Short mmCIF file of C-alpha atoms in Angstrom, two decimals:
data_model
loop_
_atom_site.label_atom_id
_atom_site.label_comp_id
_atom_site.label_asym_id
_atom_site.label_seq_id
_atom_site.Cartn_x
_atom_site.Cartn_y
_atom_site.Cartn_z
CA UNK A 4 -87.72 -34.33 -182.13
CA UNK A 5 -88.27 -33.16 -178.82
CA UNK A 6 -91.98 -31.93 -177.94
CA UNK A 7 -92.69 -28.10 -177.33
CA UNK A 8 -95.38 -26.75 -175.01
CA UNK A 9 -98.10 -26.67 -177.46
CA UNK A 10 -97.26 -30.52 -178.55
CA UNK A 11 -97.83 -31.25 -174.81
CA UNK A 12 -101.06 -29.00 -174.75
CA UNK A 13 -102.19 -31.12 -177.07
CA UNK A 14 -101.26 -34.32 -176.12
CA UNK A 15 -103.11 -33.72 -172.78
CA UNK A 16 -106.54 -32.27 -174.47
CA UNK A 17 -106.23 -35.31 -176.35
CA UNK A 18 -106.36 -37.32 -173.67
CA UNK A 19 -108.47 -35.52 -171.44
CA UNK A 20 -110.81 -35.64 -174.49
CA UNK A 21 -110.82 -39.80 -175.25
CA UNK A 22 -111.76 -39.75 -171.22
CA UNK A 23 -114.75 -37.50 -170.93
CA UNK A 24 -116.19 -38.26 -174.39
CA UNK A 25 -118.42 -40.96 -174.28
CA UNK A 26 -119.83 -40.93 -170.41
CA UNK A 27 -120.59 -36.85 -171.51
CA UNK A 28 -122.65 -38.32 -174.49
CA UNK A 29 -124.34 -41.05 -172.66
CA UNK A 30 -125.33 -38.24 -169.78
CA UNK A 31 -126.15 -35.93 -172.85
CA UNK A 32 -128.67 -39.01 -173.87
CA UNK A 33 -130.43 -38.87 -170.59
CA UNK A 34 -131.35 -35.51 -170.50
CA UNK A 35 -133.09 -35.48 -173.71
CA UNK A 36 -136.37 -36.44 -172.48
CA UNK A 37 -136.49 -34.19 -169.37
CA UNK A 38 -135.03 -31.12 -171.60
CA UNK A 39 -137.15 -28.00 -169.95
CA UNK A 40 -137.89 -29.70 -167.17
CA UNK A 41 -135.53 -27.85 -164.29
CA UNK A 42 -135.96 -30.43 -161.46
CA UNK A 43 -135.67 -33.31 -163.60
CA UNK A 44 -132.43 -32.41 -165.14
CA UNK A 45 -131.09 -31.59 -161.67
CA UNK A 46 -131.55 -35.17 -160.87
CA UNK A 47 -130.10 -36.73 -163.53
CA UNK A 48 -127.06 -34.55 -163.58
CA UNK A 49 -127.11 -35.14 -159.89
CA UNK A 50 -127.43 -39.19 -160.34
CA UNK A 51 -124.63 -39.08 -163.19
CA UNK A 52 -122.13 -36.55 -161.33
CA UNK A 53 -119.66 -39.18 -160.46
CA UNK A 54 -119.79 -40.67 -164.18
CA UNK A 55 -117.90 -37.56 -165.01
CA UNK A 56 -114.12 -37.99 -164.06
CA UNK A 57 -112.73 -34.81 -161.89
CA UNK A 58 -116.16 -32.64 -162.79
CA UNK A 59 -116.24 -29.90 -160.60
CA UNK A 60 -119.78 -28.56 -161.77
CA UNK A 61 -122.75 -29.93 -164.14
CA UNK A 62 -124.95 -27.71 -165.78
CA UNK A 63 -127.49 -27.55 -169.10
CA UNK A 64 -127.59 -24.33 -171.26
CA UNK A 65 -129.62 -24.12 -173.98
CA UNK A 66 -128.90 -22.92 -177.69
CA UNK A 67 -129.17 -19.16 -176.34
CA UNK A 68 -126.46 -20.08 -173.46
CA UNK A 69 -129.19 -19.55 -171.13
CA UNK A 70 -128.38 -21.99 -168.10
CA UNK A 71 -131.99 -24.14 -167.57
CA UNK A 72 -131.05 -26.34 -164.54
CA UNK A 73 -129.05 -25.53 -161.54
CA UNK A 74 -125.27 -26.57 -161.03
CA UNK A 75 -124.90 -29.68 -159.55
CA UNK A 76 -121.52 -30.58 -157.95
CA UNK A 77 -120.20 -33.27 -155.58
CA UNK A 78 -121.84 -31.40 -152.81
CA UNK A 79 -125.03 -31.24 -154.23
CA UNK A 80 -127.43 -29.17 -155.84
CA UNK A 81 -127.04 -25.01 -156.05
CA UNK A 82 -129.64 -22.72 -157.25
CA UNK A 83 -127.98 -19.80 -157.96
CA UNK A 84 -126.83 -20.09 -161.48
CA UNK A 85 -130.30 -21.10 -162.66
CA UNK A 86 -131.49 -18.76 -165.69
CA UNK A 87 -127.59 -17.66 -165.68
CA UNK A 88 -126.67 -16.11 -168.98
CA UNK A 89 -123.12 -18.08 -170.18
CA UNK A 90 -123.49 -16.94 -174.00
CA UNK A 91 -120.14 -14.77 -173.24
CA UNK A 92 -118.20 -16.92 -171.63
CA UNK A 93 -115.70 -18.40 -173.54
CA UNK A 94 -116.55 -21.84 -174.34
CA UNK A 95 -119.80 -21.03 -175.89
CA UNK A 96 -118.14 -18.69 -178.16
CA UNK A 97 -116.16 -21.64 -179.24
CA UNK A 98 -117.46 -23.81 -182.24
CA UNK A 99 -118.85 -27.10 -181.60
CA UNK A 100 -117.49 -29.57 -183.91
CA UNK A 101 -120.33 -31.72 -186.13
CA UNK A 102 -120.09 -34.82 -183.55
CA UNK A 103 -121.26 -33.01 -180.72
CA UNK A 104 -118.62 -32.67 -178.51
CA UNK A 105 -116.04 -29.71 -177.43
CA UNK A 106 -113.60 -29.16 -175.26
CA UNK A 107 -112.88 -25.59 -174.36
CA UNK A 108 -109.74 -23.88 -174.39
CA UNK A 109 -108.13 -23.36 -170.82
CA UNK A 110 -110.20 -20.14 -169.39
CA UNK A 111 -109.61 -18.05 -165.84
CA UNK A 112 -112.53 -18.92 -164.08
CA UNK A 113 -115.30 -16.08 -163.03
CA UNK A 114 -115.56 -17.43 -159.21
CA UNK A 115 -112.27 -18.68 -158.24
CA UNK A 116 -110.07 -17.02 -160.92
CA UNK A 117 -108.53 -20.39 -162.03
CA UNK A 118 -107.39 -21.63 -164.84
CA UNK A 119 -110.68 -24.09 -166.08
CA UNK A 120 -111.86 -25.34 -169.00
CA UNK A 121 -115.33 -27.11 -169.87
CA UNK A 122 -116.79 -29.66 -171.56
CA UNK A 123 -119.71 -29.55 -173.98
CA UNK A 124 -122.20 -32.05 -175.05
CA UNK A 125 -124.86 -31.53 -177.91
CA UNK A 126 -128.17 -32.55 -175.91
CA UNK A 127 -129.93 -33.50 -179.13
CA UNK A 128 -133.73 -34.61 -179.78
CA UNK A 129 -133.14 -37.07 -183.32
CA UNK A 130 -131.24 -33.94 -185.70
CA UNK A 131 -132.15 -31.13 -183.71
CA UNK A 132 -130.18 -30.17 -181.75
CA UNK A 133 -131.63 -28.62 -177.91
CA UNK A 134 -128.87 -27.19 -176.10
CA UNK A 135 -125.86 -28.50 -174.57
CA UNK A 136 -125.06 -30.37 -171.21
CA UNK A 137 -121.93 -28.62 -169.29
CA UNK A 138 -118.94 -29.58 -167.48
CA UNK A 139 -116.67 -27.83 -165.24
CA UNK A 140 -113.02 -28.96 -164.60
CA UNK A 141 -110.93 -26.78 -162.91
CA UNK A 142 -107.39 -27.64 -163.83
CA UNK A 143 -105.62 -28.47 -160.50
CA UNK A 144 -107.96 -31.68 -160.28
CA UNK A 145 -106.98 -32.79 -164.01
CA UNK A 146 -103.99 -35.45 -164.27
CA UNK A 147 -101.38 -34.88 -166.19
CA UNK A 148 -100.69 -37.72 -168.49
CA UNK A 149 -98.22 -35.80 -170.74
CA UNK A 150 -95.02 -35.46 -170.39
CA UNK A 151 -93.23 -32.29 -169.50
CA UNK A 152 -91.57 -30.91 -172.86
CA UNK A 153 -88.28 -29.88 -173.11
CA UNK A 154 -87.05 -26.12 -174.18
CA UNK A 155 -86.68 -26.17 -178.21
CA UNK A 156 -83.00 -25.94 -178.85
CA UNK A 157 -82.85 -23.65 -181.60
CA UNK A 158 -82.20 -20.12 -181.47
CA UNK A 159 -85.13 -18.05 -180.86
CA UNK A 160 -84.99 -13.76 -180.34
CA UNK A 161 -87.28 -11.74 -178.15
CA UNK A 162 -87.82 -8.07 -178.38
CA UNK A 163 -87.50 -5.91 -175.50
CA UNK A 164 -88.60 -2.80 -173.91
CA UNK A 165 -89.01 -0.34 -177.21
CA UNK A 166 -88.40 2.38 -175.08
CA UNK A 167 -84.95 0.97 -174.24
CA UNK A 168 -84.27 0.04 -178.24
CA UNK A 169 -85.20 3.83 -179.10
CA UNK A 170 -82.56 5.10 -177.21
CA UNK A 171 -79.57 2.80 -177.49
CA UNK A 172 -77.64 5.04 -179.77
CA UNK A 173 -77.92 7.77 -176.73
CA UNK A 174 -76.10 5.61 -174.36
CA UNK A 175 -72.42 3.82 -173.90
CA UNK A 176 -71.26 0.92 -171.63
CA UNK A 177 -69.76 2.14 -168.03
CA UNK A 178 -67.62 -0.17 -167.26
CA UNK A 179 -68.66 -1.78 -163.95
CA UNK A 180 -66.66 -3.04 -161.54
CA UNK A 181 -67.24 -7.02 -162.88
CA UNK A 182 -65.61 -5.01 -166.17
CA UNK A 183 -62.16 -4.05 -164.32
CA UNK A 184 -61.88 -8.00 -163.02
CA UNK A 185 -63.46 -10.10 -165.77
CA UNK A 186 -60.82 -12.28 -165.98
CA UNK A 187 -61.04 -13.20 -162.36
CA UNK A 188 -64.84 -13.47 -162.34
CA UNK A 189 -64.94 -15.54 -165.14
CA UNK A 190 -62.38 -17.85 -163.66
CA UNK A 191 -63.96 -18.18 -160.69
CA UNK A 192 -67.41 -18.56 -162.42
CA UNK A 193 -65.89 -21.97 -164.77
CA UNK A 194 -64.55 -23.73 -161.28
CA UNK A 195 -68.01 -23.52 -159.59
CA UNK A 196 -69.49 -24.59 -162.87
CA UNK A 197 -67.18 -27.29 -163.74
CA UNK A 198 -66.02 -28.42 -160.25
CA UNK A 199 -68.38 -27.54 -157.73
CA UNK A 200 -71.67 -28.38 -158.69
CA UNK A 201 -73.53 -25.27 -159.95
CA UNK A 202 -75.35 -26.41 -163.37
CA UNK A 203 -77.27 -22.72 -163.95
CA UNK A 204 -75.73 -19.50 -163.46
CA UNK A 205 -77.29 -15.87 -164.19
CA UNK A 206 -74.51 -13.11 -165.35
CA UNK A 207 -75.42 -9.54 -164.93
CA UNK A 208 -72.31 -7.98 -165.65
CA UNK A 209 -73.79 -4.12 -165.64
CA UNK A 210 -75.14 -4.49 -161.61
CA UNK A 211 -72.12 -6.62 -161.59
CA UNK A 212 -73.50 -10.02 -159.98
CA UNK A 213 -73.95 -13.65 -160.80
CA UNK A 214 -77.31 -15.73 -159.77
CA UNK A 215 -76.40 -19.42 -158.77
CA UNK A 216 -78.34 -22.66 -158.93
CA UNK A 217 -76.24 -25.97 -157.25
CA UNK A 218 -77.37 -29.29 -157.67
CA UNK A 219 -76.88 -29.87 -154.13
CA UNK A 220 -79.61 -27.16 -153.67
CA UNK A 221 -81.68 -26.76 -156.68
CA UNK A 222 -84.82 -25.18 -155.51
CA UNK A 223 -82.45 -22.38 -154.06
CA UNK A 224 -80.82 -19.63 -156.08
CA UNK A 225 -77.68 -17.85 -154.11
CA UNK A 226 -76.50 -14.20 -155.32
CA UNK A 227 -72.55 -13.76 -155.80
CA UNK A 228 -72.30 -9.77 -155.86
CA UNK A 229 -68.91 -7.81 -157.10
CA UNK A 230 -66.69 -8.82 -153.83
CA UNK A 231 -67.28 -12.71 -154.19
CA UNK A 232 -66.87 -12.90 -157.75
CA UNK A 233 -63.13 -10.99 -157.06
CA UNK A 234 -62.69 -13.53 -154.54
CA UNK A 235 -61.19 -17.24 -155.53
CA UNK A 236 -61.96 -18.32 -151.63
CA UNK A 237 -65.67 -18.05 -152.02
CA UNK A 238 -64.78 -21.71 -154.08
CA UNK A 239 -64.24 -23.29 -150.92
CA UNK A 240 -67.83 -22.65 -149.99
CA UNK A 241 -69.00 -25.15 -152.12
CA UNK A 242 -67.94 -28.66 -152.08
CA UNK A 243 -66.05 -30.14 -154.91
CA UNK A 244 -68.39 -32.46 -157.14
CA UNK A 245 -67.42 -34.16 -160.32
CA UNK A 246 -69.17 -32.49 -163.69
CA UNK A 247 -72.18 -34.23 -163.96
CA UNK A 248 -72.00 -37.24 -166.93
CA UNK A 249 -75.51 -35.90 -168.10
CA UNK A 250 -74.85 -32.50 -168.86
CA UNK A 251 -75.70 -31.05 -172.29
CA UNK A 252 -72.38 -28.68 -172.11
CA UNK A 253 -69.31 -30.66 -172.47
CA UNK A 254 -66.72 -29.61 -169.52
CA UNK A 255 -63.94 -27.92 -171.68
CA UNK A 256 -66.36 -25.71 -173.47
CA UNK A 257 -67.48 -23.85 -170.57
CA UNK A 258 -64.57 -21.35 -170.64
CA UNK A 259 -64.97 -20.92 -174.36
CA UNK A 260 -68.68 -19.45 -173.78
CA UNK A 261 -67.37 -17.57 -170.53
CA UNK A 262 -64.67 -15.94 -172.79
CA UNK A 263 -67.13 -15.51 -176.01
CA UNK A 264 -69.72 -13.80 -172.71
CA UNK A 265 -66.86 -11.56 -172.29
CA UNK A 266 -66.01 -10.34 -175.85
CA UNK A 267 -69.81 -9.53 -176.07
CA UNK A 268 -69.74 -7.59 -173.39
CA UNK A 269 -66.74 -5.20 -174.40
CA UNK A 270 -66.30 -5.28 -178.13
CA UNK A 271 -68.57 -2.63 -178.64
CA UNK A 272 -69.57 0.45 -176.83
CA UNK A 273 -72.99 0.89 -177.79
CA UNK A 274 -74.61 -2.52 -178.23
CA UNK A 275 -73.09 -4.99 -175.17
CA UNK A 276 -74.46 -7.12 -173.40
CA UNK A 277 -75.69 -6.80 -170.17
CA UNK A 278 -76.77 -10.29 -168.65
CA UNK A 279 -76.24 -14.00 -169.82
CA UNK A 280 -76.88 -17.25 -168.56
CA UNK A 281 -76.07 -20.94 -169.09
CA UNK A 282 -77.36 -24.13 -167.60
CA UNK A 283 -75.05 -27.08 -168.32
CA UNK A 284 -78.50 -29.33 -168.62
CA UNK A 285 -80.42 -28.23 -171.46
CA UNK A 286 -77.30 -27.02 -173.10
CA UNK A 287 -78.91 -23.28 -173.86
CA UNK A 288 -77.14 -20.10 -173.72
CA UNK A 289 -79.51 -16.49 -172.79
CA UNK A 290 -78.08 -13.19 -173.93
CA UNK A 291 -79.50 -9.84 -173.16
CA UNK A 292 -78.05 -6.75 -175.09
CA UNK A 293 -78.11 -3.04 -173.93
CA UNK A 294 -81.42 -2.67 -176.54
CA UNK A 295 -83.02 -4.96 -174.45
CA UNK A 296 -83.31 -7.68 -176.83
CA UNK A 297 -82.62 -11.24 -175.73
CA UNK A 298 -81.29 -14.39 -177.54
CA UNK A 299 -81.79 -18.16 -176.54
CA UNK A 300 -79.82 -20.80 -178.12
CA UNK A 301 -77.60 -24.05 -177.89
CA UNK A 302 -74.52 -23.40 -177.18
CA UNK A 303 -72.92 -24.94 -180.30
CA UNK A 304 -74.83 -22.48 -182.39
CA UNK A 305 -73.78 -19.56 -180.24
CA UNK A 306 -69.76 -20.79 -180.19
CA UNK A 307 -69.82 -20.58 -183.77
CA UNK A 308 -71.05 -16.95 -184.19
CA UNK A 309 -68.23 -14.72 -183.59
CA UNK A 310 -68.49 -11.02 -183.05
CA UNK A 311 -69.08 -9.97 -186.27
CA UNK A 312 -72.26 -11.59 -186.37
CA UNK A 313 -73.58 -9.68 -183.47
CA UNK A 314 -72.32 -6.58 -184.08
#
């Protein structure tokens, strides 16, 4: 089963967790006996910075999420969060598990407004426990040992604009002028999609325009408006490439999901839908109707859903 965003989320706390966990605790140790004692614990955080892997700052708090040290980072010592109040921030609102260690959620930082996250250590004197030694990590120095997850192929439905939904009985499809030349645009759409290299394309049929992503340019989008789409040269604009092996979408099914695009959008006169998109990789189909609500889903699931279902 492929792994969804939160499975990666987790994998990488994980991770990030089994790394920072025991140098935190034997720093935690070290500040026990100079716990109150400001320049002390500047000094040891400052002798044990670099034992913490990508720390941007160190800091203790104590139980009140009063700060009692200053923040110590790679460049040194800096006063000016000493006696700073961090009881509302929102790793101290988080519960520290029984074993002494936590690590935060993902936060926007106060200073830098980026996404961070810290580390906490009980700071413990036998079972009491004193406060808790502090580590910042802002995110763009953190590794990532996960890997990226895939989209989840089943069909999932987001809710649109209620404004929009309120008021779809008021309205009716006007034919655009994609509409009056489907058949041509939907042509020409399958050869750049089967022969000529484009693996994701956008379809707004109301503004009448298609978005285009080629695999000879992927980091590029290009916009075909209402004249290229009734125009079979604009094909010779991009070169002739074989349909990729590794595609999700097998070749000859591409026209069926053009054509089922194209019922969709004229069956009904009230609920039609206004944009779509495939991408011949992950094998998902988008659909956006005139209430505004969207669809994602693989394409097998959406070939075998006729009109009745939708309407």
């Amino acid at each position: 089963m492929n792994k969804s965003w939160k499975d990666s989320i987790y994998l990488q706390r994980e991770e990030l967790a089994r790394i920072l966990r025991e140098p935190m605790a034997r720093l935690a140790e070290r500040c026990t006996p100079a716990w109150g004692d400001r320049e002390q614990l500047n000094d040891i955080l400052d002798s044990g910075f670099s034992g913490i892997p990508n720390c941007t700052f160190l800091y203790c708090v104590g139980m009140d999420g009063i700060q009692i040290c200053d923040n110590v980072s790679q460049s040194g010592i800096t006063s000016a969060h000493f006696g700073r109040d961090r009881s509302q921030r929102p790793y101290m609102k988080e519960v520290v598990p029984s074993w002494g260690f936590l690590l935060s959620d993902a936060y926007i930082s106060l200073t830098e407004r980026r996404p961070s996250l810290t580390a906490l250590q009980v700071v413990r004197r036998d079972d009491h426990w004193l406060g808790y030694l502090g580590a910042d990590f802002d995110l763009r120095n953190l590794s990532v040992t996960s890997e990226l997850y895939d989209e989840p192929g089943y069909w999932r439905q987001v809710k649109g604009d209620p404004a929009i939904r309120g008021t779809v009985f008021q309205q009716s499809r006007v034919e655009s002028p994609m509409d009056r030349n489907m058949d041509q645009a939907l042509s020409i759409l399958e050869e750049l999609l089967t022969q000529r290299g484009v693996f994701q394309c956008l379809l707004h049929f109301s503004s009448s325009q298609a978005t285009i992503w080629t695999m000879d340019d992927p980091f590029r989008y290009r916009i075909l408006d209402h004249e290229a789409l009734n125009d079979p040269d604009i094909c010779l604009v991009f070169p002739s490439r074989p349909y990729p092996s590794n595609a999700a979408i097998p070749q000859v099914d591409i026209r069926r999901i053009l054509n089922t695009m194209q019922s969709l959008r004229v069956t009904d006169p009230t609920f039609y839908l206004r944009t779509a998109s495939i991408n011949i990789f992950n094998g998902i189909v988008s659909l956006t109707f005139s209430c505004d609500g969207s669809h994602y889903m693989h394409y097998v699931e959406f070939l075998m859903k006729d009109t009745t279902f939708w309407f």
